[in-house]
Amino acid sequence: MTKVEHDVKDLGQAAEGVRRIEWAEREMPVLRAIRARFEKERPLEGKRVAACLHVTTETANLMRTLKSGGAQVALCASNPLSTQDDVAAALVAEYGISTYAIKGEDNDTYYAHIEAACDTHPELTMDDGADVISFLHGKRPEQLSEVIAGTEETTTGVIRLKALEKEGRLAYPIIAVNEALTKHLFDNRYGTGQSTLDGVIRATNVLLAGRRLVVAGYGWCGRGVAMRAKGMGAHVIVTEIDPLKALEAVMDGFEVMTMERAAETGQVFITATGDKSVITGEHVERMRDGAILANTGHFNVEVDIPSIRERASSTRAVREFVEEFELSDGRRVYVLAEGRLINLSAAEGHPAMVMDMSFANQALASEYVIQHQGEFEHKVYDVPTPIDEEIARLKLATMDIEIDVLTEEQVRYLSSWDEGT
Ligand code: ADE
């Protein structure tokens, strides 16, 4: 394989990356079917794609799919700590995909990698957190007219892009993959639920049974974390700012209280809000000795680490991904993975089984925007329902699950208004 442009840790890790990418591929039958079709139909022929995603085994399978569809892909990391270095090596050495990502890269390198991906003059952007779109709008406005469309993977990114649209500054159309039901109902809920606890456990090896675990935010991710933590025997407390979500958490059987109160009683804290300063130094002052703080939201702003650092008399690394902050009275709190996404930093992100649907949405959304090029305004669009439904149908079929079909009489009944009791 000819070497492509890249900046990865060590190409010598490629063989291990290939084995792990193939392992994930076994759990991604929908994406495999799309890849087989893309190989024949080449819907992305010659299109330059800049993808800014977590560089995982699942992402590698998406990149292979885009390449099979004819795209020229450049991939960079969407988080400095989420890259799997063996996967990055395999993408370059085995699959011929330009990759710019190194686990633990500093902020300057992170942005240099985004720049490198944008140097390819993308016609399609694919984001997880909107960093490429934001970079192009802020630093490369002259390239915006070259972009046909973009896709966005995550809740945080969609929020940023809707803000850009509202200001009237969004310069090309976006498909909000996160809004597909086959994405957020599964990836955000079951994927985040499992992988977040996986990250907390791998980082700390603490027993969750019997522990008071506070989940901040009861969106789809928070729901998943709370549900799975309960299943492992934790006593789950939820904090919220939205009365409807708070009520839902109460009726799902969780204790709901303010973070100020939760800080006094919680033993493990997991933020999943998408907002900043959810846990601050002031909260930490109320915490019990040994409290563990982790974040599973997109950015590392949910736990205000600078304000915790200010109050600490000393800090030290006690395990990989675990930093101890000792307060002046001797109490200690432990912050995991620098407050970055715990599931992708200390574990491997969501399992391939759910990423199959998320990335099927990415692949089909890319095909869709190319097929319908020129038909969109500069707005944030949902994934078309027929694509969402097709992915659900395909996923069920790969699980050997059949469902019922409406009879003609039932179809008629559902479209009538005059038949009552
Ligand atoms: N986001 C969450 N889990 C992921 C994974 N396994 N791969 C890519 N992006 C992810």
Tab-separated table of C-alpha atoms and ligand atoms in Angstrom:
chain	number	residue	atom	x	y	z
A	1	MET	CA	0.000	0.000	0.000
A	2	THR	CA	1.428	3.436	-0.923
A	3	LYS	CA	1.802	5.610	2.108
A	4	VAL	CA	-0.602	8.516	2.369
A	5	GLU	CA	-0.082	11.793	4.217
A	6	HIS	CA	-0.349	11.198	7.943
A	7	ASP	CA	0.692	12.039	11.483
A	8	VAL	CA	0.202	9.026	13.738
A	9	LYS	CA	2.136	7.624	16.685
A	10	ASP	CA	3.704	4.483	15.258
A	11	LEU	CA	2.963	2.693	11.973
A	12	GLY	CA	4.439	-0.430	13.590
A	13	GLN	CA	1.153	-0.838	15.475
A	14	ALA	CA	-0.822	-1.311	12.244
A	15	ALA	CA	-1.166	-5.113	12.437
A	16	GLU	CA	-2.821	-4.930	15.858
A	17	GLY	CA	-5.081	-2.169	14.558
A	18	VAL	CA	-6.177	-4.301	11.606
A	19	ARG	CA	-7.097	-7.206	13.924
A	20	ARG	CA	-9.174	-4.925	16.119
A	21	ILE	CA	-10.841	-3.154	13.161
A	22	GLU	CA	-11.848	-6.556	11.754
A	23	TRP	CA	-13.206	-7.587	15.155
A	24	ALA	CA	-15.426	-4.477	15.237
A	25	GLU	CA	-16.484	-5.089	11.634
A	26	ARG	CA	-18.092	-8.402	12.695
A	27	GLU	CA	-20.566	-6.365	14.794
A	28	MET	CA	-21.295	-3.838	12.038
A	29	PRO	CA	-23.428	-5.739	9.510
A	30	VAL	CA	-25.440	-2.723	8.350
A	31	LEU	CA	-22.299	-0.761	7.546
A	32	ARG	CA	-20.865	-3.852	5.826
A	33	ALA	CA	-23.922	-4.050	3.578
A	34	ILE	CA	-23.604	-0.351	2.749
A	35	ARG	CA	-19.913	-0.826	1.962
A	36	ALA	CA	-20.674	-3.684	-0.417
A	37	ARG	CA	-23.195	-1.495	-2.251
A	38	PHE	CA	-20.867	1.531	-2.236
A	39	GLU	CA	-18.128	-0.595	-3.837
A	40	LYS	CA	-20.415	-1.239	-6.805
A	41	GLU	CA	-22.192	2.105	-7.092
A	42	ARG	CA	-19.369	4.493	-6.040
A	43	PRO	CA	-21.783	7.283	-4.916
A	44	LEU	CA	-18.951	9.426	-3.497
A	45	GLU	CA	-16.633	9.087	-6.503
A	46	GLY	CA	-13.783	11.633	-6.276
A	47	LYS	CA	-15.340	13.576	-3.413
A	48	ARG	CA	-12.876	14.977	-0.867
A	49	VAL	CA	-14.062	14.297	2.678
A	50	ALA	CA	-12.571	15.751	5.889
A	51	ALA	CA	-13.734	13.670	8.841
A	52	CYS	CA	-13.118	14.764	12.433
A	53	LEU	CA	-14.195	11.787	14.527
A	54	HIS	CA	-12.942	9.713	17.435
A	55	VAL	CA	-10.311	7.492	15.825
A	56	THR	CA	-11.624	4.085	16.922
A	57	THR	CA	-12.101	0.688	15.323
A	58	GLU	CA	-15.694	1.632	14.478
A	59	THR	CA	-14.649	4.902	12.830
A	60	ALA	CA	-12.076	2.971	10.811
A	61	ASN	CA	-14.890	0.866	9.368
A	62	LEU	CA	-16.797	4.008	8.443
A	63	MET	CA	-13.687	5.423	6.728
A	64	ARG	CA	-13.307	2.172	4.759
A	65	THR	CA	-16.949	2.491	3.689
A	66	LEU	CA	-16.510	6.062	2.453
A	67	LYS	CA	-13.379	5.066	0.571
A	68	SER	CA	-15.219	2.141	-1.022
A	69	GLY	CA	-17.799	4.656	-2.189
A	70	GLY	CA	-15.049	6.513	-4.066
A	71	ALA	CA	-14.280	9.264	-1.538
A	72	GLN	CA	-10.796	10.637	-0.824
A	73	VAL	CA	-10.789	10.768	2.936
A	74	ALA	CA	-8.661	12.690	5.448
A	75	LEU	CA	-9.367	11.828	9.075
A	76	CYS	CA	-8.392	13.776	12.199
A	77	ALA	CA	-9.255	13.215	15.853
A	78	SER	CA	-12.292	14.875	17.433
A	79	ASN	CA	-10.755	14.674	20.902
A	80	PRO	CA	-7.107	14.697	22.033
A	81	LEU	CA	-7.505	11.616	24.245
A	82	SER	CA	-9.839	9.358	22.249
A	83	THR	CA	-7.492	8.158	19.506
A	84	GLN	CA	-6.610	4.463	19.364
A	85	ASP	CA	-3.036	4.653	18.045
A	86	ASP	CA	-3.066	1.158	16.525
A	87	VAL	CA	-6.195	2.054	14.564
A	88	ALA	CA	-4.640	5.288	13.301
A	89	ALA	CA	-1.595	3.280	12.159
A	90	ALA	CA	-3.753	0.669	10.401
A	91	LEU	CA	-5.784	3.341	8.611
A	92	VAL	CA	-2.611	4.722	7.084
A	93	ALA	CA	-0.574	1.587	6.468
A	94	GLU	CA	-3.288	-0.924	5.589
A	95	TYR	CA	-6.256	1.040	4.295
A	96	GLY	CA	-4.486	4.006	2.658
A	97	ILE	CA	-6.478	6.648	4.495
A	98	SER	CA	-4.765	9.926	5.490
A	99	THR	CA	-4.978	10.098	9.263
A	100	TYR	CA	-3.842	12.806	11.674
A	101	ALA	CA	-4.334	11.669	15.249
A	102	ILE	CA	-2.189	10.757	18.241
A	103	LYS	CA	-3.582	9.776	21.628
A	104	GLY	CA	-2.641	12.429	24.208
A	105	GLU	CA	-1.789	15.101	21.605
A	106	ASP	CA	-1.626	18.634	23.007
A	107	ASN	CA	-4.019	21.382	21.957
A	108	ASP	CA	-1.670	22.796	19.311
A	109	THR	CA	-1.239	19.378	17.690
A	110	TYR	CA	-4.986	18.757	17.890
A	111	TYR	CA	-5.645	21.938	15.894
A	112	ALA	CA	-2.699	21.304	13.552
A	113	HIS	CA	-4.367	17.973	12.709
A	114	ILE	CA	-7.678	19.694	11.957
A	115	GLU	CA	-5.762	22.104	9.723
A	116	ALA	CA	-4.085	19.215	7.916
A	117	ALA	CA	-7.467	17.619	7.191
A	118	CYS	CA	-8.787	20.963	5.938
A	119	ASP	CA	-5.717	21.449	3.725
A	120	THR	CA	-7.237	18.731	1.499
A	121	HIS	CA	-9.990	21.249	0.559
A	122	PRO	CA	-12.954	19.130	1.600
A	123	GLU	CA	-16.205	19.069	-0.334
A	124	LEU	CA	-17.865	17.158	2.498
A	125	THR	CA	-17.176	17.561	6.220
A	126	MET	CA	-18.019	14.962	8.827
A	127	ASP	CA	-17.838	16.143	12.434
A	128	ASP	CA	-18.250	14.890	15.973
A	129	GLY	CA	-18.497	18.131	17.926
A	130	ALA	CA	-18.393	20.585	14.979
A	131	ASP	CA	-14.665	21.413	15.242
A	132	VAL	CA	-13.970	21.192	11.481
A	133	ILE	CA	-17.017	23.277	10.614
A	134	SER	CA	-16.092	25.794	13.271
A	135	PHE	CA	-12.448	25.876	12.028
A	136	LEU	CA	-13.544	26.472	8.418
A	137	HIS	CA	-15.994	29.208	9.420
A	138	GLY	CA	-13.491	30.915	11.738
A	139	LYS	CA	-10.112	30.425	10.046
A	140	ARG	CA	-10.717	29.410	6.414
A	141	PRO	CA	-13.770	31.365	5.195
A	142	GLU	CA	-12.316	31.290	1.648
A	143	GLN	CA	-12.830	27.493	1.590
A	144	LEU	CA	-16.500	27.531	2.660
A	145	SER	CA	-17.848	27.821	-0.883
A	146	GLU	CA	-15.999	24.606	-1.820
A	147	VAL	CA	-18.019	22.584	0.702
A	148	ILE	CA	-21.174	20.876	-0.587
A	149	ALA	CA	-22.454	19.822	2.817
A	150	GLY	CA	-21.506	18.472	6.228
A	151	THR	CA	-22.736	15.940	8.735
A	152	GLU	CA	-22.658	16.180	12.523
A	153	GLU	CA	-22.595	13.197	14.846
A	154	THR	CA	-23.297	14.506	18.304
A	155	THR	CA	-25.727	16.509	20.455
A	156	THR	CA	-23.107	19.124	21.376
A	157	GLY	CA	-22.170	19.669	17.725
A	158	VAL	CA	-25.805	20.048	16.673
A	159	ILE	CA	-26.303	22.687	19.390
A	160	ARG	CA	-23.243	24.635	18.122
A	161	LEU	CA	-24.405	24.404	14.517
A	162	LYS	CA	-27.954	25.532	15.305
A	163	ALA	CA	-26.392	28.568	17.037
A	164	LEU	CA	-24.369	29.270	13.860
A	165	GLU	CA	-27.527	28.878	11.738
A	166	LYS	CA	-29.476	31.191	14.062
A	167	GLU	CA	-26.837	33.896	13.629
A	168	GLY	CA	-27.331	33.519	9.855
A	169	ARG	CA	-23.663	32.536	9.458
A	170	LEU	CA	-23.890	28.830	8.595
A	171	ALA	CA	-22.264	28.672	5.160
A	172	TYR	CA	-23.343	25.219	3.962
A	173	PRO	CA	-26.055	22.654	4.730
A	174	ILE	CA	-25.639	20.162	7.558
A	175	ILE	CA	-27.309	16.837	8.196
A	176	ALA	CA	-27.686	16.333	11.947
A	177	VAL	CA	-26.996	12.618	12.201
A	178	ASN	CA	-27.512	12.840	15.968
A	179	GLU	CA	-31.196	13.588	15.431
A	180	ALA	CA	-31.873	10.264	13.665
A	181	LEU	CA	-33.785	7.895	15.947
A	182	THR	CA	-31.471	5.058	14.932
A	183	LYS	CA	-28.660	7.221	16.291
A	184	HIS	CA	-29.588	8.867	19.586
A	185	LEU	CA	-32.011	6.250	20.934
A	186	PHE	CA	-29.279	3.625	20.740
A	187	ASP	CA	-25.817	5.243	20.605
A	188	ASN	CA	-26.511	8.011	23.139
A	189	ARG	CA	-28.540	5.773	25.457
A	190	TYR	CA	-27.214	2.213	25.313
A	191	GLY	CA	-23.784	3.085	23.908
A	192	THR	CA	-23.029	5.855	26.413
A	193	GLY	CA	-24.701	3.875	29.206
A	194	GLN	CA	-22.375	0.920	28.807
A	195	SER	CA	-19.166	2.592	27.648
A	196	THR	CA	-19.211	5.282	30.349
A	197	LEU	CA	-19.378	2.749	33.148
A	198	ASP	CA	-16.757	0.717	31.281
A	199	GLY	CA	-14.463	3.782	31.344
A	200	VAL	CA	-15.059	4.506	35.057
A	201	ILE	CA	-14.428	0.863	35.920
A	202	ARG	CA	-11.304	0.486	33.763
A	203	ALA	CA	-9.856	3.711	35.197
A	204	THR	CA	-10.602	2.972	38.864
A	205	ASN	CA	-11.718	-0.664	39.287
A	206	VAL	CA	-14.243	0.512	41.907
A	207	LEU	CA	-17.318	-1.543	42.727
A	208	LEU	CA	-20.480	0.268	41.698
A	209	ALA	CA	-22.869	-1.899	43.714
A	210	GLY	CA	-24.001	-0.026	46.794
A	211	ARG	CA	-22.260	3.212	45.783
A	212	ARG	CA	-24.093	6.539	45.490
A	213	LEU	CA	-23.606	7.573	41.880
A	214	VAL	CA	-24.698	11.018	40.714
A	215	VAL	CA	-25.617	11.504	37.043
A	216	ALA	CA	-25.741	15.154	35.955
A	217	GLY	CA	-28.147	15.538	33.018
A	218	TYR	CA	-31.026	13.275	32.050
A	219	GLY	CA	-30.863	13.544	28.267
A	220	TRP	CA	-30.411	10.363	26.239
A	221	CYS	CA	-26.831	9.891	27.487
A	222	GLY	CA	-27.666	10.558	31.133
A	223	ARG	CA	-30.654	8.206	30.932
A	224	GLY	CA	-28.407	5.458	29.623
A	225	VAL	CA	-25.798	5.969	32.341
A	226	ALA	CA	-28.425	6.097	35.105
A	227	MET	CA	-30.171	2.977	33.787
A	228	ARG	CA	-27.000	0.917	33.568
A	229	ALA	CA	-25.620	2.146	36.913
A	230	LYS	CA	-28.884	1.120	38.563
A	231	GLY	CA	-28.544	-2.283	36.909
A	232	MET	CA	-25.141	-2.667	38.548
A	233	GLY	CA	-26.556	-1.969	41.969
A	234	ALA	CA	-25.563	1.668	42.378
A	235	HIS	CA	-27.856	4.035	44.241
A	236	VAL	CA	-28.450	6.566	41.459
A	237	ILE	CA	-29.097	10.271	42.017
A	238	VAL	CA	-29.945	12.533	39.060
A	239	THR	CA	-29.448	16.296	38.775
A	240	GLU	CA	-31.277	18.287	36.074
A	241	ILE	CA	-32.220	21.826	35.092
A	242	ASP	CA	-35.212	20.814	32.924
A	243	PRO	CA	-38.409	20.177	34.938
A	244	LEU	CA	-39.766	17.601	32.455
A	245	LYS	CA	-36.581	15.569	32.416
A	246	ALA	CA	-36.328	15.837	36.197
A	247	LEU	CA	-39.887	14.527	36.516
A	248	GLU	CA	-39.117	11.691	34.142
A	249	ALA	CA	-36.071	10.759	36.230
A	250	VAL	CA	-38.207	10.768	39.385
A	251	MET	CA	-40.779	8.451	37.819
A	252	ASP	CA	-38.033	6.225	36.412
A	253	GLY	CA	-37.218	5.615	40.068
A	254	PHE	CA	-34.222	7.888	40.625
A	255	GLU	CA	-33.635	10.364	43.397
A	256	VAL	CA	-33.494	13.918	42.000
A	257	MET	CA	-31.827	16.815	43.790
A	258	THR	CA	-29.646	19.852	43.162
A	259	MET	CA	-25.929	19.396	42.539
A	260	GLU	CA	-25.301	21.390	45.716
A	261	ARG	CA	-27.029	18.668	47.752
A	262	ALA	CA	-25.798	15.792	45.626
A	263	ALA	CA	-22.221	16.999	46.169
A	264	GLU	CA	-22.571	16.266	49.887
A	265	THR	CA	-23.696	12.703	49.468
A	266	GLY	CA	-22.406	11.373	46.108
A	267	GLN	CA	-19.436	9.018	45.806
A	268	VAL	CA	-19.139	8.842	42.006
A	269	PHE	CA	-20.187	11.782	39.804
A	270	ILE	CA	-20.715	11.528	36.038
A	271	THR	CA	-21.565	14.621	33.993
A	272	ALA	CA	-23.592	14.215	30.798
A	273	THR	CA	-25.077	17.660	30.220
A	274	GLY	CA	-23.264	19.276	27.266
A	275	ASP	CA	-22.848	22.423	29.369
A	276	LYS	CA	-19.956	23.942	31.289
A	277	SER	CA	-19.156	24.236	35.020
A	278	VAL	CA	-21.641	21.578	36.117
A	279	ILE	CA	-19.276	20.517	38.912
A	280	THR	CA	-17.119	23.337	40.282
A	281	GLY	CA	-14.604	23.898	43.055
A	282	GLU	CA	-17.477	25.059	45.259
A	283	HIS	CA	-19.197	21.694	44.848
A	284	VAL	CA	-15.939	19.902	45.535
A	285	GLU	CA	-15.601	21.779	48.852
A	286	ARG	CA	-18.772	19.969	49.979
A	287	MET	CA	-17.718	16.520	48.784
A	288	ARG	CA	-16.823	13.485	50.832
A	289	ASP	CA	-13.287	12.144	50.964
A	290	GLY	CA	-12.667	9.843	47.984
A	291	ALA	CA	-15.294	11.250	45.602
A	292	ILE	CA	-14.665	10.288	41.956
A	293	LEU	CA	-15.511	12.780	39.179
A	294	ALA	CA	-15.893	11.808	35.527
A	295	ASN	CA	-17.380	13.404	32.434
A	296	THR	CA	-19.057	11.745	29.486
A	297	GLY	CA	-20.208	14.906	27.678
A	298	HIS	CA	-18.403	15.979	24.517
A	299	PHE	CA	-16.120	18.727	25.863
A	300	ASN	CA	-13.886	18.848	28.949
A	301	VAL	CA	-15.709	21.834	30.423
A	302	GLU	CA	-18.393	20.077	32.483
A	303	VAL	CA	-16.077	19.528	35.445
A	304	ASP	CA	-14.415	22.876	36.132
A	305	ILE	CA	-10.952	21.490	36.798
A	306	PRO	CA	-9.162	24.881	37.084
A	307	SER	CA	-11.440	25.858	39.993
A	308	ILE	CA	-10.752	22.492	41.664
A	309	ARG	CA	-7.016	22.899	41.114
A	310	GLU	CA	-7.144	26.356	42.758
A	311	ARG	CA	-8.480	24.810	45.954
A	312	ALA	CA	-6.092	21.866	46.024
A	313	SER	CA	-3.081	21.850	48.304
A	314	SER	CA	-1.489	19.118	46.185
A	315	THR	CA	-2.213	16.943	43.164
A	316	ARG	CA	-0.707	13.735	41.861
A	317	ALA	CA	-1.431	10.971	39.365
A	318	VAL	CA	-2.439	7.861	41.286
A	319	ARG	CA	-3.297	5.581	38.355
A	320	GLU	CA	-3.496	6.018	34.606
A	321	PHE	CA	-6.429	8.412	33.998
A	322	VAL	CA	-6.839	9.173	37.731
A	323	GLU	CA	-5.610	12.467	39.214
A	324	GLU	CA	-5.883	13.038	42.948
A	325	PHE	CA	-6.647	16.523	44.292
A	326	GLU	CA	-5.990	16.895	48.000
A	327	LEU	CA	-7.800	19.723	49.779
A	328	SER	CA	-6.313	21.666	52.707
A	329	ASP	CA	-8.263	19.604	55.280
A	330	GLY	CA	-6.888	16.339	53.870
A	331	ARG	CA	-9.992	15.271	51.892
A	332	ARG	CA	-9.206	13.929	48.434
A	333	VAL	CA	-11.212	13.902	45.199
A	334	TYR	CA	-10.260	12.007	42.062
A	335	VAL	CA	-10.778	13.445	38.574
A	336	LEU	CA	-10.763	10.903	35.747
A	337	ALA	CA	-9.190	11.427	32.303
A	338	GLU	CA	-8.680	15.190	32.729
A	339	GLY	CA	-12.462	15.590	32.618
A	340	ARG	CA	-12.518	14.421	28.993
A	341	LEU	CA	-14.972	11.848	27.644
A	342	ILE	CA	-14.341	8.979	30.052
A	343	ASN	CA	-15.712	6.290	27.728
A	344	LEU	CA	-13.304	7.105	24.907
A	345	SER	CA	-10.343	8.100	27.063
A	346	ALA	CA	-10.182	5.197	29.503
A	347	ALA	CA	-12.187	2.622	27.517
A	348	GLU	CA	-12.907	2.042	23.819
A	349	GLY	CA	-16.022	4.147	23.274
A	350	HIS	CA	-19.372	2.656	22.366
A	351	PRO	CA	-19.476	-0.939	21.200
A	352	ALA	CA	-19.528	-1.565	17.452
A	353	MET	CA	-23.074	-2.957	17.638
A	354	VAL	CA	-24.521	0.534	18.213
A	355	MET	CA	-21.928	2.453	16.193
A	356	ASP	CA	-23.125	0.314	13.262
A	357	MET	CA	-26.342	2.344	13.175
A	358	SER	CA	-24.733	5.721	13.890
A	359	PHE	CA	-22.212	5.240	11.115
A	360	ALA	CA	-24.768	3.780	8.703
A	361	ASN	CA	-26.493	7.148	9.150
A	362	GLN	CA	-23.209	8.965	8.415
A	363	ALA	CA	-22.581	6.940	5.255
A	364	LEU	CA	-26.143	7.237	3.928
A	365	ALA	CA	-26.389	10.928	4.853
A	366	SER	CA	-23.190	11.565	2.843
A	367	GLU	CA	-24.619	9.743	-0.154
A	368	TYR	CA	-27.901	11.653	0.234
A	369	VAL	CA	-26.315	15.136	0.262
A	370	ILE	CA	-24.296	14.309	-2.840
A	371	GLN	CA	-27.359	12.941	-4.633
A	372	HIS	CA	-29.333	16.069	-3.715
A	373	GLN	CA	-26.510	18.586	-4.106
A	374	GLY	CA	-27.807	22.133	-4.635
A	375	GLU	CA	-31.267	21.385	-3.211
A	376	PHE	CA	-30.533	22.556	0.330
A	377	GLU	CA	-30.420	25.908	2.083
A	378	HIS	CA	-27.667	26.696	4.563
A	379	LYS	CA	-29.516	25.061	7.431
A	380	VAL	CA	-29.305	22.145	9.831
A	381	TYR	CA	-31.454	19.283	8.501
A	382	ASP	CA	-32.596	16.024	10.084
A	383	VAL	CA	-31.722	12.694	8.496
A	384	PRO	CA	-34.667	11.869	6.200
A	385	THR	CA	-37.088	9.445	7.879
A	386	PRO	CA	-36.858	6.847	5.067
A	387	ILE	CA	-33.100	6.532	5.755
A	388	ASP	CA	-33.713	6.192	9.490
A	389	GLU	CA	-36.382	3.527	8.932
A	390	GLU	CA	-34.260	1.637	6.431
A	391	ILE	CA	-31.411	1.435	8.946
A	392	ALA	CA	-33.776	0.079	11.624
A	393	ARG	CA	-35.167	-2.496	9.159
A	394	LEU	CA	-31.681	-3.599	8.109
A	395	LYS	CA	-30.478	-3.803	11.715
A	396	LEU	CA	-33.440	-5.980	12.734
A	397	ALA	CA	-32.866	-8.232	9.716
A	398	THR	CA	-29.220	-8.721	10.690
A	399	MET	CA	-30.412	-9.714	14.165
A	400	ASP	CA	-32.783	-12.301	12.601
A	401	ILE	CA	-35.792	-10.495	14.043
A	402	GLU	CA	-39.022	-10.327	12.066
A	403	ILE	CA	-41.828	-7.907	12.859
A	404	ASP	CA	-45.506	-7.830	11.941
A	405	VAL	CA	-46.957	-6.058	8.913
A	406	LEU	CA	-50.235	-4.116	8.948
A	407	THR	CA	-53.135	-5.870	7.245
A	408	GLU	CA	-55.085	-3.915	4.603
A	409	GLU	CA	-57.934	-3.588	7.073
A	410	GLN	CA	-55.563	-2.075	9.655
A	411	VAL	CA	-54.108	0.365	7.114
A	412	ARG	CA	-57.649	1.506	6.200
A	413	TYR	CA	-58.565	1.887	9.886
A	414	LEU	CA	-55.521	4.010	10.599
A	415	SER	CA	-56.301	6.359	7.725
A	416	SER	CA	-59.998	6.773	8.565
A	417	TRP	CA	-61.707	9.144	10.968
A	418	ASP	CA	-65.302	7.827	11.092
A	419	GLU	CA	-64.877	4.442	12.778
A	420	GLY	CA	-65.227	4.805	16.585
A	421	THR	CA	-66.479	2.424	19.291
B	1	ADE	N1	-18.395	7.891	19.985
B	1	ADE	C1	-18.690	7.109	21.026
B	1	ADE	N2	-18.191	5.874	20.865
B	1	ADE	C2	-17.534	5.875	19.672
B	1	ADE	C3	-16.810	4.892	18.941
B	1	ADE	N3	-16.673	3.655	19.409
B	1	ADE	N4	-16.287	5.260	17.781
B	1	ADE	C4	-16.440	6.513	17.318
B	1	ADE	N5	-17.116	7.474	17.938
B	1	ADE	C5	-17.665	7.156	19.124
